Amino acid sequence: MADAASQVLLGSGLTILSQPLMYVKVLIQVGYEPLPPTIGRNIFGRQVCQLPGLFCYAQHIASIDGKRGLFTGLTPRLCSGVLGTVVHGKVLQHYQERDKVEELGPGNVQKDVSSSFDRVIKETTREMMARSAATLITHPFHVITLRSMVQFIGRESKYCGLCDSIVTIYREEGILGFFAGLIPRLLGDIISLWLCNSLAYLVNTYALDSGVSTMNEMKSYSQAVTGFFASMLTYPFVLVSNLMAVNNCGLAGGCPPYSPLYTSWIDCWCMLQKEGNMSRGNSLFFRKVPFGKTYCCDLRMLI
């Protein structure tokens, strides 16, 4: 119980600290660019025309809504985080209790220790079920969070309070409105989890020397690296999910010109791929001007 409470408190603290970052990221994902590009330098030191990064974007939001405005959508996101942590822990606890019953059951025959690969499959499957259950239950709060952020674009006040937002979505879209963008989000989580754990298993088994004294540390590092790599590969699912959650919801940010009206998440995926925008919002610092966009940028300064 104490462990679960500490996880909830830690998760809530990280959510509060990362809220401005997510706010900026979501607005960029829907294509909202209120600031013109500036002359900056890329990672190689060359002068380029690039879009403002995280801090400039956050200052723009704060100049309009104040510093408190950077935490728009925090309440439903906190609810999502707390509920997701509880559900995730309950599902894993259910599997652990079932294992104890099988081990202590009458007439139970001691089985051979399974291979490390079988253990990875078993643990990954359970983690997948726990994450999927948490995502399914908390997705309505995720939708409310995104819409409360995106309404900054049109200066609407349609999704302000948590209860009012629930009533609005149910009245206008029904139950399905709470699960807009759920499928790509679930697919992204599942693919990322399996890819991360599979790569980590291959690296730990075949690439690292078991005789190294710092073996445990190396394995933890490999898990972090493979997790980052998997999240990069599955980012398009996150982008598509967020766009579908706000698409055609009655907000300016979910309609043209910021976002086209998509018929399905597959249509959204194909259109983003065609436009070359599958990584939009993935970087918050070195942001190049998208191909086909026109901005007032004095390119003579680059010469």
mmCIF file of C-alpha atoms in Angstrom:
data_model
loop_
_atom_site.group_PDB
_atom_site.id
_atom_site.type_symbol
_atom_site.label_atom_id
_atom_site.label_comp_id
_atom_site.label_asym_id
_atom_site.label_seq_id
_atom_site.Cartn_x
_atom_site.Cartn_y
_atom_site.Cartn_z
ATOM 1 C CA MET A 1 0.000 0.000 0.000
ATOM 2 C CA ALA A 2 2.825 2.364 0.904
ATOM 3 C CA ASP A 3 4.613 1.448 -2.333
ATOM 4 C CA ALA A 4 1.525 2.282 -4.391
ATOM 5 C CA ALA A 5 1.099 5.599 -2.579
ATOM 6 C CA SER A 6 4.736 6.528 -3.232
ATOM 7 C CA GLN A 7 4.313 5.696 -6.933
ATOM 8 C CA VAL A 8 1.223 7.896 -7.121
ATOM 9 C CA LEU A 9 2.993 10.798 -5.397
ATOM 10 C CA LEU A 10 6.087 10.460 -7.569
ATOM 11 C CA GLY A 11 4.008 10.220 -10.729
ATOM 12 C CA SER A 12 1.931 13.242 -9.743
ATOM 13 C CA GLY A 13 5.051 15.291 -9.092
ATOM 14 C CA LEU A 14 6.533 14.406 -12.476
ATOM 15 C CA THR A 15 3.206 15.187 -14.150
ATOM 16 C CA ILE A 16 3.105 18.668 -12.622
ATOM 17 C CA LEU A 17 6.699 19.403 -13.620
ATOM 18 C CA SER A 18 6.235 18.179 -17.197
ATOM 19 C CA GLN A 19 2.870 19.857 -17.798
ATOM 20 C CA PRO A 20 4.246 22.970 -19.599
ATOM 21 C CA LEU A 21 6.336 20.735 -21.835
ATOM 22 C CA MET A 22 3.347 18.600 -22.811
ATOM 23 C CA TYR A 23 1.229 21.725 -23.350
ATOM 24 C CA VAL A 24 3.700 23.112 -25.884
ATOM 25 C CA LYS A 25 4.131 19.709 -27.505
ATOM 26 C CA VAL A 26 0.396 19.243 -28.058
ATOM 27 C CA LEU A 27 -0.031 22.685 -29.631
ATOM 28 C CA ILE A 28 2.852 21.988 -32.004
ATOM 29 C CA GLN A 29 1.407 18.596 -32.885
ATOM 30 C CA VAL A 30 -1.846 20.131 -34.109
ATOM 31 C CA GLY A 31 0.123 22.564 -36.270
ATOM 32 C CA TYR A 32 -0.247 25.761 -34.241
ATOM 33 C CA GLU A 33 2.710 28.059 -34.945
ATOM 34 C CA PRO A 34 1.991 31.554 -33.544
ATOM 35 C CA LEU A 35 5.604 32.725 -33.731
ATOM 36 C CA PRO A 36 7.646 33.323 -36.892
ATOM 37 C CA PRO A 37 10.887 31.437 -37.459
ATOM 38 C CA THR A 38 14.166 32.941 -36.378
ATOM 39 C CA ILE A 39 17.774 32.655 -37.414
ATOM 40 C CA GLY A 40 19.537 30.082 -35.291
ATOM 41 C CA ARG A 41 22.192 27.386 -35.437
ATOM 42 C CA ASN A 42 21.767 23.650 -35.819
ATOM 43 C CA ILE A 43 23.742 21.019 -33.934
ATOM 44 C CA PHE A 44 26.630 21.463 -36.411
ATOM 45 C CA GLY A 45 26.862 25.215 -35.777
ATOM 46 C CA ARG A 46 25.490 26.232 -39.171
ATOM 47 C CA GLN A 47 23.031 29.121 -39.395
ATOM 48 C CA VAL A 48 19.543 27.959 -40.344
ATOM 49 C CA CYS A 49 16.005 29.305 -40.376
ATOM 50 C CA GLN A 50 14.209 27.454 -37.577
ATOM 51 C CA LEU A 51 10.984 27.665 -35.610
ATOM 52 C CA PRO A 52 11.036 28.845 -31.967
ATOM 53 C CA GLY A 53 11.701 26.148 -29.414
ATOM 54 C CA LEU A 54 10.140 25.119 -26.122
ATOM 55 C CA PHE A 55 11.092 28.167 -24.059
ATOM 56 C CA CYS A 56 10.013 30.777 -26.616
ATOM 57 C CA TYR A 57 6.745 28.938 -27.115
ATOM 58 C CA ALA A 58 6.142 28.735 -23.361
ATOM 59 C CA GLN A 59 6.881 32.451 -22.978
ATOM 60 C CA HIS A 60 4.285 33.192 -25.657
ATOM 61 C CA ILE A 61 1.643 31.201 -23.756
ATOM 62 C CA ALA A 62 2.602 32.849 -20.469
ATOM 63 C CA SER A 63 2.386 36.317 -22.043
ATOM 64 C CA ILE A 64 -1.270 35.638 -22.901
ATOM 65 C CA ASP A 65 -2.563 33.486 -20.035
ATOM 66 C CA GLY A 66 0.114 34.076 -17.428
ATOM 67 C CA LYS A 67 2.377 31.444 -15.905
ATOM 68 C CA ARG A 68 -0.653 29.671 -14.503
ATOM 69 C CA GLY A 69 -1.843 29.169 -18.062
ATOM 70 C CA LEU A 70 1.083 26.816 -18.681
ATOM 71 C CA PHE A 71 -0.680 24.290 -16.439
ATOM 72 C CA THR A 72 -3.930 24.184 -18.407
ATOM 73 C CA GLY A 73 -5.304 20.634 -18.453
ATOM 74 C CA LEU A 74 -3.389 19.601 -15.345
ATOM 75 C CA THR A 75 -6.430 18.384 -13.359
ATOM 76 C CA PRO A 76 -7.643 15.720 -15.839
ATOM 77 C CA ARG A 77 -4.048 14.691 -16.496
ATOM 78 C CA LEU A 78 -3.451 14.180 -12.773
ATOM 79 C CA CYS A 79 -6.651 12.123 -12.563
ATOM 80 C CA SER A 80 -5.459 10.053 -15.504
ATOM 81 C CA GLY A 81 -2.052 9.480 -13.913
ATOM 82 C CA VAL A 82 -3.387 8.482 -10.495
ATOM 83 C CA LEU A 83 -6.081 6.202 -11.874
ATOM 84 C CA GLY A 84 -3.677 4.657 -14.373
ATOM 85 C CA THR A 85 -1.116 3.891 -11.665
ATOM 86 C CA VAL A 86 -3.750 2.222 -9.479
ATOM 87 C CA VAL A 87 -5.201 0.119 -12.315
ATOM 88 C CA HIS A 88 -1.740 -0.879 -13.563
ATOM 89 C CA GLY A 89 -0.718 -2.001 -10.078
ATOM 90 C CA LYS A 90 -3.966 -3.907 -9.481
ATOM 91 C CA VAL A 91 -3.611 -5.900 -12.717
ATOM 92 C CA LEU A 92 -0.010 -6.873 -11.942
ATOM 93 C CA GLN A 93 -1.005 -7.746 -8.377
ATOM 94 C CA HIS A 94 -3.710 -10.038 -9.747
ATOM 95 C CA TYR A 95 -1.129 -11.959 -11.781
ATOM 96 C CA GLN A 96 1.211 -12.228 -8.797
ATOM 97 C CA GLU A 97 -1.542 -13.590 -6.553
ATOM 98 C CA ARG A 98 -2.531 -16.095 -9.224
ATOM 99 C CA ASP A 99 1.069 -17.331 -9.383
ATOM 100 C CA LYS A 100 1.122 -17.825 -5.615
ATOM 101 C CA VAL A 101 -2.092 -19.845 -5.736
ATOM 102 C CA GLU A 102 -0.685 -22.081 -8.456
ATOM 103 C CA GLU A 103 2.545 -22.629 -6.528
ATOM 104 C CA LEU A 104 0.793 -23.442 -3.233
ATOM 105 C CA GLY A 105 -2.071 -25.429 -4.743
ATOM 106 C CA PRO A 106 -2.602 -29.106 -3.789
ATOM 107 C CA GLY A 107 -0.899 -31.637 -5.982
ATOM 108 C CA ASN A 108 1.211 -28.990 -7.640
ATOM 109 C CA VAL A 109 4.219 -30.435 -9.430
ATOM 110 C CA GLN A 110 7.391 -28.396 -9.379
ATOM 111 C CA LYS A 111 8.153 -27.271 -12.908
ATOM 112 C CA ASP A 112 11.543 -26.658 -14.422
ATOM 113 C CA VAL A 113 12.763 -23.109 -14.446
ATOM 114 C CA SER A 114 11.711 -21.554 -17.718
ATOM 115 C CA SER A 115 14.239 -20.042 -20.085
ATOM 116 C CA SER A 116 15.050 -16.380 -19.922
ATOM 117 C CA PHE A 117 13.264 -15.799 -23.233
ATOM 118 C CA ASP A 118 10.069 -17.456 -21.952
ATOM 119 C CA ARG A 119 10.295 -15.298 -18.844
ATOM 120 C CA VAL A 120 10.575 -12.165 -20.986
ATOM 121 C CA ILE A 121 7.523 -13.219 -22.996
ATOM 122 C CA LYS A 122 5.535 -13.873 -19.831
ATOM 123 C CA GLU A 123 6.486 -10.611 -18.118
ATOM 124 C CA THR A 124 5.959 -8.554 -21.262
ATOM 125 C CA THR A 125 2.521 -10.059 -21.815
ATOM 126 C CA ARG A 126 1.472 -9.206 -18.286
ATOM 127 C CA GLU A 127 2.861 -5.697 -18.562
ATOM 128 C CA MET A 128 0.980 -5.292 -21.849
ATOM 129 C CA MET A 129 -2.296 -6.313 -20.217
ATOM 130 C CA ALA A 130 -1.697 -3.945 -17.284
ATOM 131 C CA ARG A 131 -0.829 -0.988 -19.508
ATOM 132 C CA SER A 132 -3.709 -1.657 -21.880
ATOM 133 C CA ALA A 133 -6.194 -1.779 -19.005
ATOM 134 C CA ALA A 134 -4.829 1.465 -17.571
ATOM 135 C CA THR A 135 -4.916 3.167 -20.987
ATOM 136 C CA LEU A 136 -8.461 2.020 -21.666
ATOM 137 C CA ILE A 137 -9.794 3.322 -18.348
ATOM 138 C CA THR A 138 -7.876 6.616 -18.336
ATOM 139 C CA HIS A 139 -8.292 7.580 -22.001
ATOM 140 C CA PRO A 140 -11.373 9.774 -21.369
ATOM 141 C CA PHE A 141 -9.262 11.961 -19.066
ATOM 142 C CA HIS A 142 -6.550 12.038 -21.739
ATOM 143 C CA VAL A 143 -9.061 13.304 -24.307
ATOM 144 C CA ILE A 144 -10.247 16.052 -21.944
ATOM 145 C CA THR A 145 -6.636 17.049 -21.246
ATOM 146 C CA LEU A 146 -5.818 17.430 -24.940
ATOM 147 C CA ARG A 147 -8.969 19.382 -25.762
ATOM 148 C CA SER A 148 -8.538 21.755 -22.838
ATOM 149 C CA MET A 149 -5.054 22.526 -24.179
ATOM 150 C CA VAL A 150 -5.993 22.874 -27.838
ATOM 151 C CA GLN A 151 -8.751 25.394 -27.094
ATOM 152 C CA PHE A 152 -5.955 27.905 -26.460
ATOM 153 C CA ILE A 153 -5.713 28.280 -30.253
ATOM 154 C CA GLY A 154 -9.235 29.628 -30.739
ATOM 155 C CA ARG A 155 -9.466 31.132 -27.233
ATOM 156 C CA GLU A 156 -12.518 28.960 -26.496
ATOM 157 C CA SER A 157 -13.732 27.930 -23.054
ATOM 158 C CA LYS A 158 -15.611 24.800 -24.023
ATOM 159 C CA TYR A 159 -13.530 22.357 -21.969
ATOM 160 C CA CYS A 160 -12.701 24.198 -18.756
ATOM 161 C CA GLY A 161 -13.978 22.152 -15.816
ATOM 162 C CA LEU A 162 -13.629 18.388 -15.550
ATOM 163 C CA CYS A 163 -17.326 17.725 -14.942
ATOM 164 C CA ASP A 164 -18.438 20.237 -17.583
ATOM 165 C CA SER A 165 -16.078 18.630 -20.114
ATOM 166 C CA ILE A 166 -17.527 15.185 -19.411
ATOM 167 C CA VAL A 167 -21.061 16.475 -19.924
ATOM 168 C CA THR A 168 -20.081 18.302 -23.131
ATOM 169 C CA ILE A 169 -18.406 15.285 -24.728
ATOM 170 C CA TYR A 170 -21.255 12.953 -23.799
ATOM 171 C CA ARG A 171 -23.907 15.367 -25.085
ATOM 172 C CA GLU A 172 -22.181 16.056 -28.423
ATOM 173 C CA GLU A 173 -20.427 12.770 -29.233
ATOM 174 C CA GLY A 174 -21.801 10.118 -26.904
ATOM 175 C CA ILE A 175 -19.701 7.436 -25.224
ATOM 176 C CA LEU A 176 -17.434 7.037 -28.256
ATOM 177 C CA GLY A 177 -16.283 10.628 -27.875
ATOM 178 C CA PHE A 178 -14.391 9.676 -24.719
ATOM 179 C CA PHE A 179 -12.352 7.144 -26.688
ATOM 180 C CA ALA A 180 -11.349 9.241 -29.693
ATOM 181 C CA GLY A 181 -7.823 8.256 -30.733
ATOM 182 C CA LEU A 182 -7.739 5.185 -28.481
ATOM 183 C CA ILE A 183 -6.746 2.590 -31.112
ATOM 184 C CA PRO A 184 -3.488 4.218 -32.300
ATOM 185 C CA ARG A 185 -2.569 4.961 -28.687
ATOM 186 C CA LEU A 186 -3.034 1.336 -27.680
ATOM 187 C CA LEU A 187 -1.148 0.080 -30.731
ATOM 188 C CA GLY A 188 1.720 2.463 -30.050
ATOM 189 C CA ASP A 189 2.000 1.390 -26.404
ATOM 190 C CA ILE A 190 1.919 -2.320 -27.265
ATOM 191 C CA ILE A 191 4.436 -2.089 -30.118
ATOM 192 C CA SER A 192 6.754 0.107 -28.055
ATOM 193 C CA LEU A 193 6.639 -2.294 -25.089
ATOM 194 C CA TRP A 194 7.364 -5.424 -27.122
ATOM 195 C CA LEU A 195 10.042 -3.697 -29.168
ATOM 196 C CA CYS A 196 11.750 -2.322 -26.069
ATOM 197 C CA ASN A 197 11.762 -5.602 -24.146
ATOM 198 C CA SER A 198 12.767 -7.676 -27.179
ATOM 199 C CA LEU A 199 15.685 -5.419 -28.040
ATOM 200 C CA ALA A 200 16.779 -5.279 -24.404
ATOM 201 C CA TYR A 201 16.703 -9.091 -24.225
ATOM 202 C CA LEU A 202 18.798 -9.442 -27.390
ATOM 203 C CA VAL A 203 21.343 -6.872 -26.215
ATOM 204 C CA ASN A 204 21.623 -8.315 -22.704
ATOM 205 C CA THR A 205 21.853 -11.898 -23.955
ATOM 206 C CA TYR A 206 24.093 -11.668 -26.995
ATOM 207 C CA ALA A 207 25.890 -8.310 -26.882
ATOM 208 C CA LEU A 208 26.919 -7.949 -23.238
ATOM 209 C CA ASP A 209 29.562 -10.087 -21.554
ATOM 210 C CA SER A 210 28.089 -11.825 -18.503
ATOM 211 C CA GLY A 211 31.504 -11.746 -16.845
ATOM 212 C CA VAL A 212 31.615 -7.983 -16.585
ATOM 213 C CA SER A 213 31.470 -6.816 -12.964
ATOM 214 C CA THR A 214 29.050 -4.016 -13.796
ATOM 215 C CA MET A 215 26.655 -6.317 -15.633
ATOM 216 C CA ASN A 216 23.524 -5.177 -13.803
ATOM 217 C CA GLU A 217 24.298 -1.528 -14.492
ATOM 218 C CA MET A 218 24.935 -2.257 -18.172
ATOM 219 C CA LYS A 219 21.596 -4.057 -18.444
ATOM 220 C CA SER A 220 19.749 -1.152 -16.877
ATOM 221 C CA TYR A 221 21.411 1.222 -19.342
ATOM 222 C CA SER A 222 20.506 -1.021 -22.278
ATOM 223 C CA GLN A 223 16.874 -1.075 -21.113
ATOM 224 C CA ALA A 224 16.815 2.727 -21.067
ATOM 225 C CA VAL A 225 18.437 3.014 -24.506
ATOM 226 C CA THR A 226 16.135 0.477 -26.124
ATOM 227 C CA GLY A 227 13.140 2.176 -24.494
ATOM 228 C CA PHE A 228 14.152 5.514 -25.978
ATOM 229 C CA PHE A 229 14.699 3.891 -29.388
ATOM 230 C CA ALA A 230 11.298 2.181 -29.260
ATOM 231 C CA SER A 231 9.524 5.399 -28.263
ATOM 232 C CA MET A 232 11.121 7.199 -31.228
ATOM 233 C CA LEU A 233 9.913 4.534 -33.659
ATOM 234 C CA THR A 234 6.367 4.531 -32.303
ATOM 235 C CA TYR A 235 6.019 8.314 -32.011
ATOM 236 C CA PRO A 236 3.746 8.494 -35.104
ATOM 237 C CA PHE A 237 1.131 6.524 -33.157
ATOM 238 C CA VAL A 238 1.242 9.147 -30.382
ATOM 239 C CA LEU A 239 0.872 11.964 -32.904
ATOM 240 C CA VAL A 240 -2.042 10.314 -34.721
ATOM 241 C CA SER A 241 -3.783 9.488 -31.436
ATOM 242 C CA ASN A 242 -3.573 13.076 -30.186
ATOM 243 C CA LEU A 243 -4.773 14.492 -33.505
ATOM 244 C CA MET A 244 -7.760 12.133 -33.579
ATOM 245 C CA ALA A 245 -8.633 13.027 -29.972
ATOM 246 C CA VAL A 246 -9.180 16.674 -30.938
ATOM 247 C CA ASN A 247 -10.276 16.204 -34.552
ATOM 248 C CA ASN A 248 -13.628 17.826 -35.397
ATOM 249 C CA CYS A 249 -14.518 18.362 -31.723
ATOM 250 C CA GLY A 250 -15.849 21.880 -32.179
ATOM 251 C CA LEU A 251 -12.543 23.627 -31.449
ATOM 252 C CA ALA A 252 -10.565 25.767 -33.873
ATOM 253 C CA GLY A 253 -7.484 23.641 -33.234
ATOM 254 C CA GLY A 254 -9.300 20.513 -34.394
ATOM 255 C CA CYS A 255 -10.473 21.988 -37.685
ATOM 256 C CA PRO A 256 -8.799 23.512 -40.773
ATOM 257 C CA PRO A 257 -6.439 25.258 -41.218
ATOM 258 C CA TYR A 258 -4.684 23.818 -38.167
ATOM 259 C CA SER A 259 -5.916 20.279 -38.668
ATOM 260 C CA PRO A 260 -7.786 18.654 -41.577
ATOM 261 C CA LEU A 261 -10.946 16.679 -40.894
ATOM 262 C CA TYR A 262 -9.963 13.002 -40.844
ATOM 263 C CA THR A 263 -12.396 10.159 -41.492
ATOM 264 C CA SER A 264 -10.365 7.665 -39.429
ATOM 265 C CA TRP A 265 -7.005 7.316 -37.747
ATOM 266 C CA ILE A 266 -5.707 5.475 -40.821
ATOM 267 C CA ASP A 267 -6.718 8.444 -42.978
ATOM 268 C CA CYS A 268 -4.860 10.701 -40.541
ATOM 269 C CA TRP A 269 -1.775 8.476 -40.710
ATOM 270 C CA CYS A 270 -1.757 8.429 -44.533
ATOM 271 C CA MET A 271 -2.196 12.196 -44.791
ATOM 272 C CA LEU A 272 0.607 12.928 -42.323
ATOM 273 C CA GLN A 273 2.870 10.483 -44.124
ATOM 274 C CA LYS A 274 2.074 12.086 -47.461
ATOM 275 C CA GLU A 275 2.883 15.540 -46.070
ATOM 276 C CA GLY A 276 6.055 14.326 -44.355
ATOM 277 C CA ASN A 277 4.795 15.388 -40.911
ATOM 278 C CA MET A 278 5.025 12.078 -39.057
ATOM 279 C CA SER A 279 7.558 13.537 -36.604
ATOM 280 C CA ARG A 280 5.813 16.868 -35.998
ATOM 281 C CA GLY A 281 6.218 17.864 -32.374
ATOM 282 C CA ASN A 282 8.824 15.189 -31.671
ATOM 283 C CA SER A 283 11.557 17.797 -31.225
ATOM 284 C CA LEU A 284 11.020 20.885 -29.069
ATOM 285 C CA PHE A 285 14.393 22.550 -29.536
ATOM 286 C CA PHE A 286 15.951 22.221 -33.010
ATOM 287 C CA ARG A 287 12.766 22.684 -35.024
ATOM 288 C CA LYS A 288 13.271 23.090 -38.738
ATOM 289 C CA VAL A 289 10.694 24.806 -40.940
ATOM 290 C CA PRO A 290 8.399 22.140 -42.456
ATOM 291 C CA PHE A 291 8.628 21.593 -46.186
ATOM 292 C CA GLY A 292 5.966 23.527 -48.089
ATOM 293 C CA LYS A 293 5.390 26.093 -45.323
ATOM 294 C CA THR A 294 5.989 29.767 -46.025
ATOM 295 C CA TYR A 295 7.103 32.157 -43.305
ATOM 296 C CA CYS A 296 8.545 35.635 -43.200
ATOM 297 C CA CYS A 297 12.174 34.785 -42.561
ATOM 298 C CA ASP A 298 15.017 36.948 -43.808
ATOM 299 C CA LEU A 299 17.120 34.319 -45.513
ATOM 300 C CA ARG A 300 19.696 36.959 -46.498
ATOM 301 C CA MET A 301 20.983 36.709 -42.954
ATOM 302 C CA LEU A 302 22.028 33.161 -43.669
ATOM 303 C CA ILE A 303 24.533 34.243 -46.333
#
